[in-house]
GROMACS .gro file of C-alpha atoms in nm:
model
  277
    1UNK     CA    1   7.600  17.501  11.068
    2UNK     CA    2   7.933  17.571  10.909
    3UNK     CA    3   8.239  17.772  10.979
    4UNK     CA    4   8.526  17.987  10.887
    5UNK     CA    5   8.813  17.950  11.139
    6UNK     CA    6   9.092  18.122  10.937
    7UNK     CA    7   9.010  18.465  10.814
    8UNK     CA    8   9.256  18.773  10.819
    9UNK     CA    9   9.185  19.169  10.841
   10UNK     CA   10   9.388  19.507  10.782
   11UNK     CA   11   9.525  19.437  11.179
   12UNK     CA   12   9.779  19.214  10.976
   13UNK     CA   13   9.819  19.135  10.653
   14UNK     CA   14   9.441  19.085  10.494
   15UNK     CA   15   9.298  19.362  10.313
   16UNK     CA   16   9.014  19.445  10.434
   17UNK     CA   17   8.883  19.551  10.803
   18UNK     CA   18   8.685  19.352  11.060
   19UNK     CA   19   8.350  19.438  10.980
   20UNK     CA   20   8.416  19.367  10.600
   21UNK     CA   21   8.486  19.019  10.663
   22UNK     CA   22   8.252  19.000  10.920
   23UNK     CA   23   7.946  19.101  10.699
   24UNK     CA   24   8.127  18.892  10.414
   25UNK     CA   25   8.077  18.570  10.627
   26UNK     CA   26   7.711  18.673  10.703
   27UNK     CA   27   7.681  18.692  10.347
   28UNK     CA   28   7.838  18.330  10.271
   29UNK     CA   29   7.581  18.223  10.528
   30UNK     CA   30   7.861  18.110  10.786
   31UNK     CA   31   7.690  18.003  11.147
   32UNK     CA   32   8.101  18.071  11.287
   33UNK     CA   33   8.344  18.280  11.191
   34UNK     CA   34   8.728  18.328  11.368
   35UNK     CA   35   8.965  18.556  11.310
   36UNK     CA   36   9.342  18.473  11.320
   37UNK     CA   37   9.520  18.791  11.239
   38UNK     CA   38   9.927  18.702  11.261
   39UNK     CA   39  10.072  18.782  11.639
   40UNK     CA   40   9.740  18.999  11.742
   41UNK     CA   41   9.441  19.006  11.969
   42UNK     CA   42   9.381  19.326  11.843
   43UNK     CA   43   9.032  19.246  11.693
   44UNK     CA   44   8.850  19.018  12.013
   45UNK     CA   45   8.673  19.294  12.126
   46UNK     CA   46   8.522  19.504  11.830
   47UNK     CA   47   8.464  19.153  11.628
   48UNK     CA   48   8.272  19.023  11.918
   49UNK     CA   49   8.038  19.343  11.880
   50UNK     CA   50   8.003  19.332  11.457
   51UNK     CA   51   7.972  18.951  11.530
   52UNK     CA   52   7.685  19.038  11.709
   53UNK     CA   53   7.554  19.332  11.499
   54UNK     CA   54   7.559  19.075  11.207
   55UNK     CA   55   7.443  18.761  11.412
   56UNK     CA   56   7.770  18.540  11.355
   57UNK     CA   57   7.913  18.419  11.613
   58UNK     CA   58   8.243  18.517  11.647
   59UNK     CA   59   8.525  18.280  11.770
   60UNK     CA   60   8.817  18.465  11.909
   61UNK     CA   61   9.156  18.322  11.786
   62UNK     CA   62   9.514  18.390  11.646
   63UNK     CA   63   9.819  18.270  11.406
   64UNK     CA   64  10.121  18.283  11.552
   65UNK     CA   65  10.412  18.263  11.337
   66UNK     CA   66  10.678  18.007  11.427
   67UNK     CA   67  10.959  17.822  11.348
   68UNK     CA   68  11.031  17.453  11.291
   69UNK     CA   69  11.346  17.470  11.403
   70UNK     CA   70  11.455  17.135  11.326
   71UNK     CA   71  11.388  17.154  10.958
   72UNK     CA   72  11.482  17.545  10.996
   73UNK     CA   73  11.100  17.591  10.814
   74UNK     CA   74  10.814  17.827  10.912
   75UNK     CA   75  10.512  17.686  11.110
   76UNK     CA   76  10.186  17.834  11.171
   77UNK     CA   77   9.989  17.756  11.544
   78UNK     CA   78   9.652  17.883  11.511
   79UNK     CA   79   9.527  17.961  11.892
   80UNK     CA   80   9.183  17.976  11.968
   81UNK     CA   81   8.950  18.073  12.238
   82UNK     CA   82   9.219  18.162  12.507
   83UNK     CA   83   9.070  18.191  12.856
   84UNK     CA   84   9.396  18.415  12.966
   85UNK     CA   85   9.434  18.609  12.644
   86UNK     CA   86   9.694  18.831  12.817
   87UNK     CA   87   9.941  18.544  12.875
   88UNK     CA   88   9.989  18.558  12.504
   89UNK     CA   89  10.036  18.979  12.515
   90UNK     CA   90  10.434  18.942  12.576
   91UNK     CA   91  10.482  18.658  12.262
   92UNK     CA   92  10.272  18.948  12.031
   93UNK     CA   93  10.474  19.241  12.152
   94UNK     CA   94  10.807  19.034  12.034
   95UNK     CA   95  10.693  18.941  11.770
   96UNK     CA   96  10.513  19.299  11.616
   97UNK     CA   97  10.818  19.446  11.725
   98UNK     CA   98  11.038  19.232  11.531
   99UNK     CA   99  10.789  19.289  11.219
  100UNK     CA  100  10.777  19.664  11.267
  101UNK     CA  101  11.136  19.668  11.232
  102UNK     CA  102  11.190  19.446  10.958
  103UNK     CA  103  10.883  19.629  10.803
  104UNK     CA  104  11.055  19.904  10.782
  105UNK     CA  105  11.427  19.816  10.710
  106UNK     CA  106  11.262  19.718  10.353
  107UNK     CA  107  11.057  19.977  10.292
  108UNK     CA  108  11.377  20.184  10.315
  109UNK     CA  109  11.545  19.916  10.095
  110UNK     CA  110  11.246  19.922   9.887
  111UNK     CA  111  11.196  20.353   9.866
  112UNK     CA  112  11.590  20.328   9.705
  113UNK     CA  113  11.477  20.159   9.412
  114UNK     CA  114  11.153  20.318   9.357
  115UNK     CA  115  11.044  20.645   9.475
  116UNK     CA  116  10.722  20.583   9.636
  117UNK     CA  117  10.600  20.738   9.963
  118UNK     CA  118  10.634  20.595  10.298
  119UNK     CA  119  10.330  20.747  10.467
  120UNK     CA  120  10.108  20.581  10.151
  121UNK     CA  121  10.279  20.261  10.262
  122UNK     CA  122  10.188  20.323  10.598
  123UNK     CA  123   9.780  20.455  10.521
  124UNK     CA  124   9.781  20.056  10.337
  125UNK     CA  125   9.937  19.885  10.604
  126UNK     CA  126   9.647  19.988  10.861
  127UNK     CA  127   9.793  19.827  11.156
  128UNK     CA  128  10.115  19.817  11.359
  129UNK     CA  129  10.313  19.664  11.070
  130UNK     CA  130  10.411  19.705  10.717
  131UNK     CA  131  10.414  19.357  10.553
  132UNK     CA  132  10.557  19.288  10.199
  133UNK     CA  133  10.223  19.285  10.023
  134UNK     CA  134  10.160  19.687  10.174
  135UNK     CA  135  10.493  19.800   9.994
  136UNK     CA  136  10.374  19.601   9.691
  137UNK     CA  137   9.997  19.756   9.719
  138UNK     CA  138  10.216  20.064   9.727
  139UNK     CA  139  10.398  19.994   9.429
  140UNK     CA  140  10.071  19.922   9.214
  141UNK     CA  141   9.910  20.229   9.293
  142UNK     CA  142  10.245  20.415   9.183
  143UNK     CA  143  10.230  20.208   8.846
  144UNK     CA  144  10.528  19.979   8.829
  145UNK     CA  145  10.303  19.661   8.847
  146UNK     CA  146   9.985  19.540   8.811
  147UNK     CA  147   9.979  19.255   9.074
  148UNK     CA  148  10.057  19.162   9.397
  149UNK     CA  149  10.251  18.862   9.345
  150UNK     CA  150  10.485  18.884   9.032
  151UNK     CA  151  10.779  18.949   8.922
  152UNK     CA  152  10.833  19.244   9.076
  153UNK     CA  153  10.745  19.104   9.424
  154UNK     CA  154  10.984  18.826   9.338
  155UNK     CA  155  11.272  19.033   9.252
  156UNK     CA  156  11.276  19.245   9.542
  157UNK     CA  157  11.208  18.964   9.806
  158UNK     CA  158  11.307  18.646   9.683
  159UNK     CA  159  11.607  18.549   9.918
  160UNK     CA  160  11.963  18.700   9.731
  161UNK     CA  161  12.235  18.947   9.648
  162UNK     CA  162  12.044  19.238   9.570
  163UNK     CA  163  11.683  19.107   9.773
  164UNK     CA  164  11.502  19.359  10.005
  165UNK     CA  165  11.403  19.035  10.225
  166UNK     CA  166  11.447  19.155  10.583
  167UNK     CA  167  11.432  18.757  10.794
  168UNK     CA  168  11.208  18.752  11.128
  169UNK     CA  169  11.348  18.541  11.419
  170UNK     CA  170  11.083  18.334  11.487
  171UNK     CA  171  11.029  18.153  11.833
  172UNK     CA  172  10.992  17.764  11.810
  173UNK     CA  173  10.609  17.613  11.780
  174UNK     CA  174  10.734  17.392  12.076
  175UNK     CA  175  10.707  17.729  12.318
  176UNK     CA  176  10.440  17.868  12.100
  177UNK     CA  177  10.190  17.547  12.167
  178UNK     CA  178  10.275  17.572  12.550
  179UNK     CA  179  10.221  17.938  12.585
  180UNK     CA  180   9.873  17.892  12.404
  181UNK     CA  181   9.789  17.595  12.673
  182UNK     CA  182   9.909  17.795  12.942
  183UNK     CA  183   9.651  18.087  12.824
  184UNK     CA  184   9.371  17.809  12.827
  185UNK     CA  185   9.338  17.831  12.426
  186UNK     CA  186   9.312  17.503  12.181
  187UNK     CA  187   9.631  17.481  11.955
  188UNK     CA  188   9.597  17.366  11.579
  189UNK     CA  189   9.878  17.322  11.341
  190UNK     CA  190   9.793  17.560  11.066
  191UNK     CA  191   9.805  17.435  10.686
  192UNK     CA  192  10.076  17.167  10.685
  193UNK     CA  193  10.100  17.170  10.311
  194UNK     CA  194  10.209  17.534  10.323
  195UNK     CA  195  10.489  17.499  10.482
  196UNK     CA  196  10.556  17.141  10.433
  197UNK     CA  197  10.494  17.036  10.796
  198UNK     CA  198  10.376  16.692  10.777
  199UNK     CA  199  10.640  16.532  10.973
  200UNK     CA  200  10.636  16.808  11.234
  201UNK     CA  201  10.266  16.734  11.285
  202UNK     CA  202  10.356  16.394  11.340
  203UNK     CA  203  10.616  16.432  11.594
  204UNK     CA  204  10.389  16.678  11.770
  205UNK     CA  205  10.097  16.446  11.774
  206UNK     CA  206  10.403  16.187  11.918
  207UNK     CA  207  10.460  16.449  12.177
  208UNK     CA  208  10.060  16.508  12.240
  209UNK     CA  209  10.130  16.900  12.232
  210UNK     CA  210   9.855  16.983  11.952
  211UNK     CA  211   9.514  16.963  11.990
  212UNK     CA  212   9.415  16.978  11.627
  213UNK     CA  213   9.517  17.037  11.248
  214UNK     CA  214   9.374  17.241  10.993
  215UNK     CA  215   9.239  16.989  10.758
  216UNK     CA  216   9.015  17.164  10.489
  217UNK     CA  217   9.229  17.452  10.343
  218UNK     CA  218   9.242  17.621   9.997
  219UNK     CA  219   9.594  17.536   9.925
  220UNK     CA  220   9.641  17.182   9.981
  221UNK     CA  221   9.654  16.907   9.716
  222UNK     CA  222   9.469  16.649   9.613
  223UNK     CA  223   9.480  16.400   9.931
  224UNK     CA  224   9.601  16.659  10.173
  225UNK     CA  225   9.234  16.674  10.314
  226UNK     CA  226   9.152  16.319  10.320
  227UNK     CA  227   9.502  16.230  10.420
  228UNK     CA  228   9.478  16.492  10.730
  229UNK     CA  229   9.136  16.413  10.819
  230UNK     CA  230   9.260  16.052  10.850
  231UNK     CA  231   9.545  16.153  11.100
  232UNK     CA  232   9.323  16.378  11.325
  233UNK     CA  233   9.078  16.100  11.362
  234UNK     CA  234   9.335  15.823  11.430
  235UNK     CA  235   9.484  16.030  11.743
  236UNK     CA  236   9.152  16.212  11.821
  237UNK     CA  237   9.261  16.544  11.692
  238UNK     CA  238   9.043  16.840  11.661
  239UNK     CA  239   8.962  16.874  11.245
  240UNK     CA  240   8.952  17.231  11.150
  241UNK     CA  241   8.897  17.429  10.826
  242UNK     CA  242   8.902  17.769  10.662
  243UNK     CA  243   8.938  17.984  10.380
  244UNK     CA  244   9.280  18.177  10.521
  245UNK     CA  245   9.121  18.482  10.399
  246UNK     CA  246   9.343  18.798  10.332
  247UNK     CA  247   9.086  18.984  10.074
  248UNK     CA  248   9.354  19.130   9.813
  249UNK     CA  249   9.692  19.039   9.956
  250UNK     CA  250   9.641  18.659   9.918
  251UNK     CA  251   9.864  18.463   9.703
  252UNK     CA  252   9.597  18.246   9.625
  253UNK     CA  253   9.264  18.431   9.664
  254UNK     CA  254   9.020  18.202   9.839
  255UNK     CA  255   8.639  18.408   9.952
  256UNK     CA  256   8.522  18.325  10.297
  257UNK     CA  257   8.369  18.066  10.334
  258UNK     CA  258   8.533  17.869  10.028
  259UNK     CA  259   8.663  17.635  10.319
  260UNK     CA  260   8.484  17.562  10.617
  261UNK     CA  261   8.479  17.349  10.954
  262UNK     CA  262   8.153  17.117  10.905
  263UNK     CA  263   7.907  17.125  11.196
  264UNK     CA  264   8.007  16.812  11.363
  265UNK     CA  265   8.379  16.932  11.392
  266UNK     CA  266   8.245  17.295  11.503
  267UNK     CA  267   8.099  17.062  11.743
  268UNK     CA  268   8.389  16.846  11.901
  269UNK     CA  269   8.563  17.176  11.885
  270UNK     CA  270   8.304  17.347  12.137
  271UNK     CA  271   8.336  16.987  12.331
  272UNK     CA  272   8.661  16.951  12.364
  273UNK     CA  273   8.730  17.338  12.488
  274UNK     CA  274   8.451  17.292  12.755
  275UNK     CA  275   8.603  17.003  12.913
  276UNK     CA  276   8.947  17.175  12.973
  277UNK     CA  277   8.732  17.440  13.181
   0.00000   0.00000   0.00000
């Protein structure tokens, strides 16, 4: 028994749609699957259905985007299985919001440099917001690149002058770990080495706010696993894995399934969210 607990559709900023990954993780023979779209619950109900349709078993969860304001760095809090997913309804509204917005202020920025069309932009992006890698989509299928992530992307939205970055205000993981509590979910520090947040996981694990970290992930280096896995075990931390899925919009492309939470962590997972009932 093995599972997938980061995976990412067209509600956010994956490429594909539910029941793609869905009958993706049947076919990588995964037992579990979650998916975390960014700032969303916008997929518990119909995944629970094609989870059922396909016979995975579906684990309803999300990433919320945060800040580590200390450092001034991003942090990602995965949530998952929130008893009260409503309390969480008011932090996803902000946050969407603030995306929609900034979606579009660089589209605009974006459509003054190169004359592609808004509503194609819009067909890509699928759900409430236009991410970076939907204007860039948009921008291959016009012809001025041939990939995602390249020097295009980097000229328009690497952080200067002339950029087309539009910058979210984020709300701190502090709140974001106690709103997921209050809904009755299990919060996990998303991929530390993305975001170079392995003295924030300490001083959280100081502060007993997180309930686990996301050990196994496609983008750490060598010792990040071991090294993590070390640290959940030492303060009896939840150990979670997955492949952070986002189909064609991944800097890294990773398939489902490439990295998984083990059976005996799928179990203390299951454990530790039935003894909070």
């Amino acid at each position: 028994m093995r599972g997938d607990l980061h995976c990412h559709t067209k509600l956010s900023d994956g490429s594909q749609g539910i029941e793609y990954v869905i009958a993706a993780a049947k076919r990588a023979r995964l037992d579990f699957l979650a998916i975390t779209d960014h700032d969303t619950t916008a997929s518990f109900s119909r995944s629970k259905v094609l989870g059922e349709r396909y016979g995975v078993q579906v684990i309803q969860g999300v990433e919320f985007s945060s800040c580590d304001e200390t450092r001034g760095r991003k942090v990602h809090i995965l949530c998952y299985l929130p008893e009260k997913p409503d309390r969480l309804q008011a932090l996803c509204m902000r946050t969407t919001e603030a995306r929609k917005k900034a979606g579009s202020q660089m589209l605009q920025m974006v459509m003054r440099k190169y004359p592609i069309s808004a509503s194609e932009v819009v067909r890509l992006a699928g759900g409430e917001c236009i991410y970076k890698q939907h204007i860039m989509h948009a921008l291959m299928n016009a012809g001025y690149t041939t990939e995602i992530y390249g020097e295009l992307f980097h000229k328009l939205f690497d952080p200067g002058e002339k950029s087309c970055l539009v910058q979210i205000e984020y709300p701190g993981c502090r709140d974001v770990i106690d709103l997921i509590h209050s809904a009755g979910g299990l919060a996990v520090l998303a991929h530390p080495r993305v975001y170079d947040s392995f003295d924030l996981a300490q001083e959280l694990i100081a502060e007993k706010r997180l309930d686990g970290i996301e050990v196994w992930h496609p983008r750490n280096q060598e010792g990040d696993s071991a090294r993590l896995l070390s640290l959940t075990k030492e303060h009896g931390l939840l150990s979670t894995g997955g492949s952070d899925f986002h189909g064609m919009y991944a800097s890294q492309p990773a398939e489902i399934g490439r990295c998984y939470t083990p059976k005996s962590y799928l179990d203390e997972l299951f454990v530790r969210k039935d003894s909070m009932k």
